[in-house]
Amino acid sequence: MTTKQQNQVTMYAAVLRFFAEAGVPLVVIKKIAQGRDALAALVARIEAVAAAQDHSTTGVTRDRKVDAAVGTIDESELADAGYDPQVRQTLQTDLAELLATQGEARQIETGTKAATETLPELVLAASELLETQLDPFVKAQQLAQPELVLQYEAVRRIVRTAARRVPEYRGATLPGKPALVYDRREAGVVAPMLGNRSGRGLTLRYYTAATPAALPEAGQGLVVKNKAEVHLPDYSKLGAADAPYLLVVQEQLDGEGRWVVR
């Protein structure tokens, strides 16, 4: 599975957890429940195919190389080195059993190739399902349950991960309107970097809250100037220790801000 595919699958799993926990009130809507069930089924298929793709012939290849290497050495030399012939016999027995239970290396490689070809199709199907069968019906609840819609939109963001597997979140802000960065319990970011990619003169205030749409209290949170980054060892400067949501709000009344957290 590629990094991009893994990022997408991570997002699918976060959506399913949302519907199993905070998003339960949305699942009473039949269309949303059907979409949730269809997504769960696709994720299960993706996991199965990914497991098949990760299966390799490493064990078979390693044992064959060891056996071949030992076979190139004269038996008298092996004896002088204290090598027990029984060790090679055991290796050959293990190799035969491995081939018998898992199939020949060619068969394993063929199965892996088929899994690789199928995985992109399943990932694409899951993304299309979200866009057509879940997104519209969840967003239709904007007036009735705005906080749940905000939470859904947060978990729907694909976390971008670099080679070092550091999650990164990005988004835009509007004056005076909180933007939900993520649910700390889902994101798993312990020591966040808070960045401001806004235009000149726009500052952003990061803070934590008990609800995903709350405004900061007077003096709460941390202000980050434009083009700046602040690295924190934890969330203690942003609000209550048990506040689950990380939010950001734009201080100025004009312009559009850009935030980034990783």
Short mmCIF file of C-alpha atoms in Angstrom, two decimals:
data_model
loop_
_atom_site.label_atom_id
_atom_site.label_comp_id
_atom_site.label_asym_id
_atom_site.label_seq_id
_atom_site.Cartn_x
_atom_site.Cartn_y
_atom_site.Cartn_z
CA MET A 1 0.00 0.00 0.00
CA THR A 2 1.39 3.40 -0.97
CA THR A 3 1.65 6.31 1.48
CA LYS A 4 -1.21 8.09 -0.30
CA GLN A 5 -3.42 5.00 -0.08
CA GLN A 6 -2.55 4.55 3.59
CA ASN A 7 -3.53 8.17 4.26
CA GLN A 8 -6.88 7.59 2.59
CA VAL A 9 -7.54 4.37 4.50
CA THR A 10 -6.64 6.12 7.76
CA MET A 11 -9.27 8.74 6.95
CA TYR A 12 -11.90 6.07 6.16
CA ALA A 13 -11.24 4.47 9.55
CA ALA A 14 -11.58 7.84 11.30
CA VAL A 15 -14.95 8.38 9.61
CA LEU A 16 -16.18 4.98 10.77
CA ARG A 17 -15.02 5.69 14.34
CA PHE A 18 -16.86 9.01 14.21
CA PHE A 19 -20.12 7.28 13.29
CA ALA A 20 -19.55 4.71 16.04
CA GLU A 21 -19.02 7.39 18.69
CA ALA A 22 -19.92 11.09 18.42
CA GLY A 23 -21.76 10.67 15.13
CA VAL A 24 -24.29 8.12 16.39
CA PRO A 25 -27.16 10.68 16.20
CA LEU A 26 -26.54 10.98 12.46
CA VAL A 27 -26.78 7.24 11.84
CA VAL A 28 -30.50 7.25 12.63
CA ILE A 29 -30.89 8.80 9.17
CA LYS A 30 -31.37 5.86 6.84
CA LYS A 31 -29.24 7.16 3.96
CA ILE A 32 -26.33 7.89 6.28
CA ALA A 33 -26.60 4.47 7.91
CA GLN A 34 -26.55 2.81 4.48
CA GLY A 35 -23.51 4.82 3.45
CA ARG A 36 -21.74 4.00 6.70
CA ASP A 37 -22.38 0.27 6.25
CA ALA A 38 -21.20 0.36 2.63
CA LEU A 39 -18.01 2.16 3.65
CA ALA A 40 -17.34 -0.38 6.41
CA ALA A 41 -17.68 -3.21 3.91
CA LEU A 42 -15.26 -1.54 1.49
CA VAL A 43 -12.73 -0.87 4.24
CA ALA A 44 -12.85 -4.54 5.24
CA ARG A 45 -12.14 -5.53 1.62
CA ILE A 46 -9.30 -3.00 1.40
CA GLU A 47 -7.70 -4.40 4.56
CA ALA A 48 -7.95 -7.94 3.22
CA VAL A 49 -6.39 -7.00 -0.13
CA ALA A 50 -3.67 -4.96 1.57
CA ALA A 51 -2.78 -7.93 3.74
CA ALA A 52 -2.47 -10.09 0.63
CA GLN A 53 -0.35 -7.43 -1.05
CA ASP A 54 2.04 -7.26 1.90
CA HIS A 55 2.52 -11.02 1.78
CA SER A 56 5.89 -11.76 0.17
CA THR A 57 8.24 -14.59 -0.62
CA THR A 58 10.84 -13.32 1.84
CA GLY A 59 10.82 -16.49 3.94
CA VAL A 60 11.06 -18.80 0.93
CA THR A 61 13.80 -16.78 -0.73
CA ARG A 62 15.89 -16.50 2.45
CA ASP A 63 15.80 -20.22 3.19
CA ARG A 64 16.64 -21.12 -0.42
CA LYS A 65 19.68 -18.81 -0.39
CA VAL A 66 20.94 -20.26 2.88
CA ASP A 67 20.53 -23.81 1.59
CA ALA A 68 22.25 -22.97 -1.69
CA ALA A 69 25.13 -21.27 0.11
CA VAL A 70 25.71 -24.25 2.36
CA GLY A 71 25.62 -26.53 -0.67
CA THR A 72 28.63 -24.78 -2.21
CA ILE A 73 30.87 -25.70 0.72
CA ASP A 74 32.72 -29.00 0.82
CA GLU A 75 31.39 -31.39 3.48
CA SER A 76 34.86 -31.83 5.00
CA GLU A 77 35.20 -28.05 5.40
CA LEU A 78 31.81 -27.92 7.06
CA ALA A 79 32.86 -30.68 9.42
CA ASP A 80 36.09 -28.87 10.30
CA ALA A 81 34.03 -25.75 11.05
CA GLY A 82 31.84 -27.75 13.42
CA TYR A 83 28.75 -27.52 11.18
CA ASP A 84 26.11 -30.13 12.00
CA PRO A 85 24.59 -31.66 8.80
CA GLN A 86 21.32 -32.02 10.71
CA VAL A 87 20.98 -28.23 10.64
CA ARG A 88 20.78 -28.22 6.84
CA GLN A 89 18.38 -31.12 6.82
CA THR A 90 16.09 -29.25 9.21
CA LEU A 91 16.31 -26.17 6.98
CA GLN A 92 15.35 -28.18 3.92
CA THR A 93 12.43 -29.76 5.77
CA ASP A 94 11.18 -26.33 6.89
CA LEU A 95 11.50 -25.01 3.34
CA ALA A 96 9.49 -27.93 1.94
CA GLU A 97 6.75 -27.40 4.52
CA LEU A 98 6.65 -23.67 3.78
CA LEU A 99 6.24 -24.31 0.05
CA ALA A 100 3.57 -26.92 0.70
CA THR A 101 1.43 -24.63 2.87
CA GLN A 102 1.95 -21.32 1.04
CA GLY A 103 2.43 -22.45 -2.55
CA GLU A 104 5.33 -21.96 -4.93
CA ALA A 105 7.01 -18.57 -5.05
CA ARG A 106 5.50 -17.91 -8.49
CA GLN A 107 1.97 -18.44 -7.14
CA ILE A 108 2.61 -16.06 -4.23
CA GLU A 109 3.98 -13.40 -6.59
CA THR A 110 0.95 -13.73 -8.87
CA GLY A 111 -1.42 -13.29 -5.94
CA THR A 112 0.46 -10.22 -4.77
CA LYS A 113 0.29 -8.66 -8.25
CA ALA A 114 -3.47 -9.22 -8.38
CA ALA A 115 -3.89 -7.58 -4.98
CA THR A 116 -1.88 -4.55 -6.12
CA GLU A 117 -4.09 -4.14 -9.16
CA THR A 118 -7.28 -4.38 -7.11
CA LEU A 119 -6.36 -2.04 -4.26
CA PRO A 120 -6.54 1.25 -6.23
CA GLU A 121 -10.01 0.32 -7.46
CA LEU A 122 -11.24 -0.33 -3.93
CA VAL A 123 -9.74 2.90 -2.60
CA LEU A 124 -11.33 4.84 -5.46
CA ALA A 125 -14.70 3.19 -4.76
CA ALA A 126 -14.47 4.17 -1.07
CA SER A 127 -13.67 7.79 -1.96
CA GLU A 128 -16.55 7.97 -4.41
CA LEU A 129 -18.88 6.46 -1.83
CA LEU A 130 -17.95 9.17 0.66
CA GLU A 131 -18.47 11.92 -1.90
CA THR A 132 -21.81 10.66 -3.20
CA GLN A 133 -23.45 8.68 -0.38
CA LEU A 134 -22.23 10.26 2.85
CA ASP A 135 -20.98 13.83 2.34
CA PRO A 136 -24.25 15.24 0.91
CA PHE A 137 -26.48 13.67 3.56
CA VAL A 138 -24.26 14.64 6.47
CA LYS A 139 -23.90 18.22 5.24
CA ALA A 140 -27.68 18.40 4.86
CA GLN A 141 -27.77 18.32 8.68
CA GLN A 142 -25.91 21.63 8.92
CA LEU A 143 -28.84 23.49 10.47
CA ALA A 144 -30.07 20.66 12.70
CA GLN A 145 -26.72 19.42 14.06
CA PRO A 146 -23.93 21.85 13.07
CA GLU A 147 -21.40 20.57 15.62
CA LEU A 148 -21.63 17.01 14.30
CA VAL A 149 -21.21 18.26 10.75
CA LEU A 150 -18.06 20.11 11.81
CA GLN A 151 -16.67 16.98 13.44
CA TYR A 152 -17.47 14.95 10.34
CA GLU A 153 -15.69 17.46 8.11
CA ALA A 154 -12.64 17.32 10.38
CA VAL A 155 -12.29 13.53 10.20
CA ARG A 156 -12.94 13.64 6.45
CA ARG A 157 -9.70 15.51 5.87
CA ILE A 158 -6.96 13.31 4.51
CA VAL A 159 -3.94 13.52 6.76
CA ARG A 160 -0.85 14.11 4.66
CA THR A 161 2.11 12.08 5.88
CA ALA A 162 5.72 12.45 4.81
CA ALA A 163 8.25 9.67 4.77
CA ARG A 164 8.81 10.13 8.48
CA ARG A 165 5.09 9.52 9.03
CA VAL A 166 4.31 12.91 10.60
CA PRO A 167 0.65 13.87 10.07
CA GLU A 168 -0.06 17.31 8.65
CA TYR A 169 -3.35 19.21 8.60
CA ARG A 170 -4.14 22.37 6.58
CA GLY A 171 -7.12 24.62 6.11
CA ALA A 172 -8.55 28.11 5.76
CA THR A 173 -10.03 30.49 8.32
CA LEU A 174 -12.69 33.19 8.16
CA PRO A 175 -12.82 36.25 10.44
CA GLY A 176 -14.31 35.46 13.83
CA LYS A 177 -15.44 31.94 12.87
CA PRO A 178 -13.66 29.00 14.59
CA ALA A 179 -12.14 26.38 12.31
CA LEU A 180 -11.87 22.87 13.71
CA VAL A 181 -8.36 21.51 13.17
CA TYR A 182 -8.97 18.04 14.60
CA ASP A 183 -10.17 15.97 17.51
CA ARG A 184 -7.04 15.40 19.59
CA ARG A 185 -8.19 11.89 20.45
CA GLU A 186 -8.27 10.95 16.76
CA ALA A 187 -5.22 12.83 15.47
CA GLY A 188 -2.70 11.39 17.91
CA VAL A 189 -0.48 14.49 17.69
CA VAL A 190 1.21 14.86 21.08
CA ALA A 191 3.52 17.83 20.47
CA PRO A 192 1.89 20.02 17.81
CA MET A 193 3.53 22.54 15.52
CA LEU A 194 1.14 25.47 14.98
CA GLY A 195 1.75 27.39 11.77
CA ASN A 196 0.34 30.48 10.09
CA ARG A 197 0.49 30.61 6.27
CA SER A 198 -1.80 33.64 6.03
CA GLY A 199 -1.09 36.86 4.18
CA ARG A 200 0.64 39.85 5.68
CA GLY A 201 -0.86 41.19 8.89
CA LEU A 202 -3.19 38.25 9.62
CA THR A 203 -2.72 36.51 12.97
CA LEU A 204 -4.30 33.25 14.09
CA ARG A 205 -5.24 32.14 17.58
CA TYR A 206 -5.02 28.43 18.39
CA TYR A 207 -6.91 27.02 21.37
CA THR A 208 -8.63 23.91 22.70
CA ALA A 209 -12.28 23.57 23.63
CA ALA A 210 -14.90 21.11 24.85
CA THR A 211 -17.03 21.58 21.70
CA PRO A 212 -15.94 21.83 18.04
CA ALA A 213 -17.48 25.26 17.42
CA ALA A 214 -16.62 27.15 20.62
CA LEU A 215 -14.95 30.55 20.54
CA PRO A 216 -11.91 31.11 22.78
CA GLU A 217 -12.36 32.72 26.17
CA ALA A 218 -10.72 36.10 26.78
CA GLY A 219 -6.95 35.69 26.58
CA GLN A 220 -7.17 31.94 25.93
CA GLY A 221 -4.89 30.15 23.53
CA LEU A 222 -1.79 31.05 21.61
CA VAL A 223 -1.43 33.74 18.93
CA VAL A 224 0.72 32.86 15.90
CA LYS A 225 1.76 35.64 13.53
CA ASN A 226 1.73 35.26 9.77
CA LYS A 227 4.57 33.23 8.25
CA ALA A 228 5.47 31.95 11.73
CA GLU A 229 5.50 28.54 13.44
CA VAL A 230 5.27 27.66 17.12
CA HIS A 231 6.33 24.24 18.38
CA LEU A 232 4.69 23.06 21.60
CA PRO A 233 5.66 20.14 23.85
CA ASP A 234 1.96 19.61 24.68
CA TYR A 235 -1.43 21.37 24.63
CA SER A 236 -1.20 22.94 28.08
CA LYS A 237 -0.89 26.52 26.75
CA LEU A 238 -4.02 26.19 24.66
CA GLY A 239 -6.71 25.44 27.23
CA ALA A 240 -8.08 22.83 29.62
CA ALA A 241 -6.13 19.58 29.67
CA ASP A 242 -9.23 17.48 28.93
CA ALA A 243 -10.56 19.69 26.09
CA PRO A 244 -10.61 17.35 23.08
CA TYR A 245 -10.84 19.76 20.16
CA LEU A 246 -8.07 21.88 18.67
CA LEU A 247 -9.46 24.99 16.98
CA VAL A 248 -8.10 28.10 15.30
CA VAL A 249 -9.69 31.50 14.73
CA GLN A 250 -8.60 34.47 12.69
CA GLU A 251 -8.05 37.66 14.67
CA GLN A 252 -8.57 40.23 11.87
CA LEU A 253 -11.90 41.11 10.27
CA ASP A 254 -10.75 41.06 6.67
CA GLY A 255 -8.85 38.57 4.55
CA GLU A 256 -8.67 34.79 4.57
CA GLY A 257 -6.18 33.03 6.80
CA ARG A 258 -4.36 29.78 6.16
CA TRP A 259 -3.39 27.46 9.00
CA VAL A 260 -1.21 24.36 9.21
CA VAL A 261 -0.64 21.93 12.07
CA ARG A 262 1.62 18.93 12.23
#
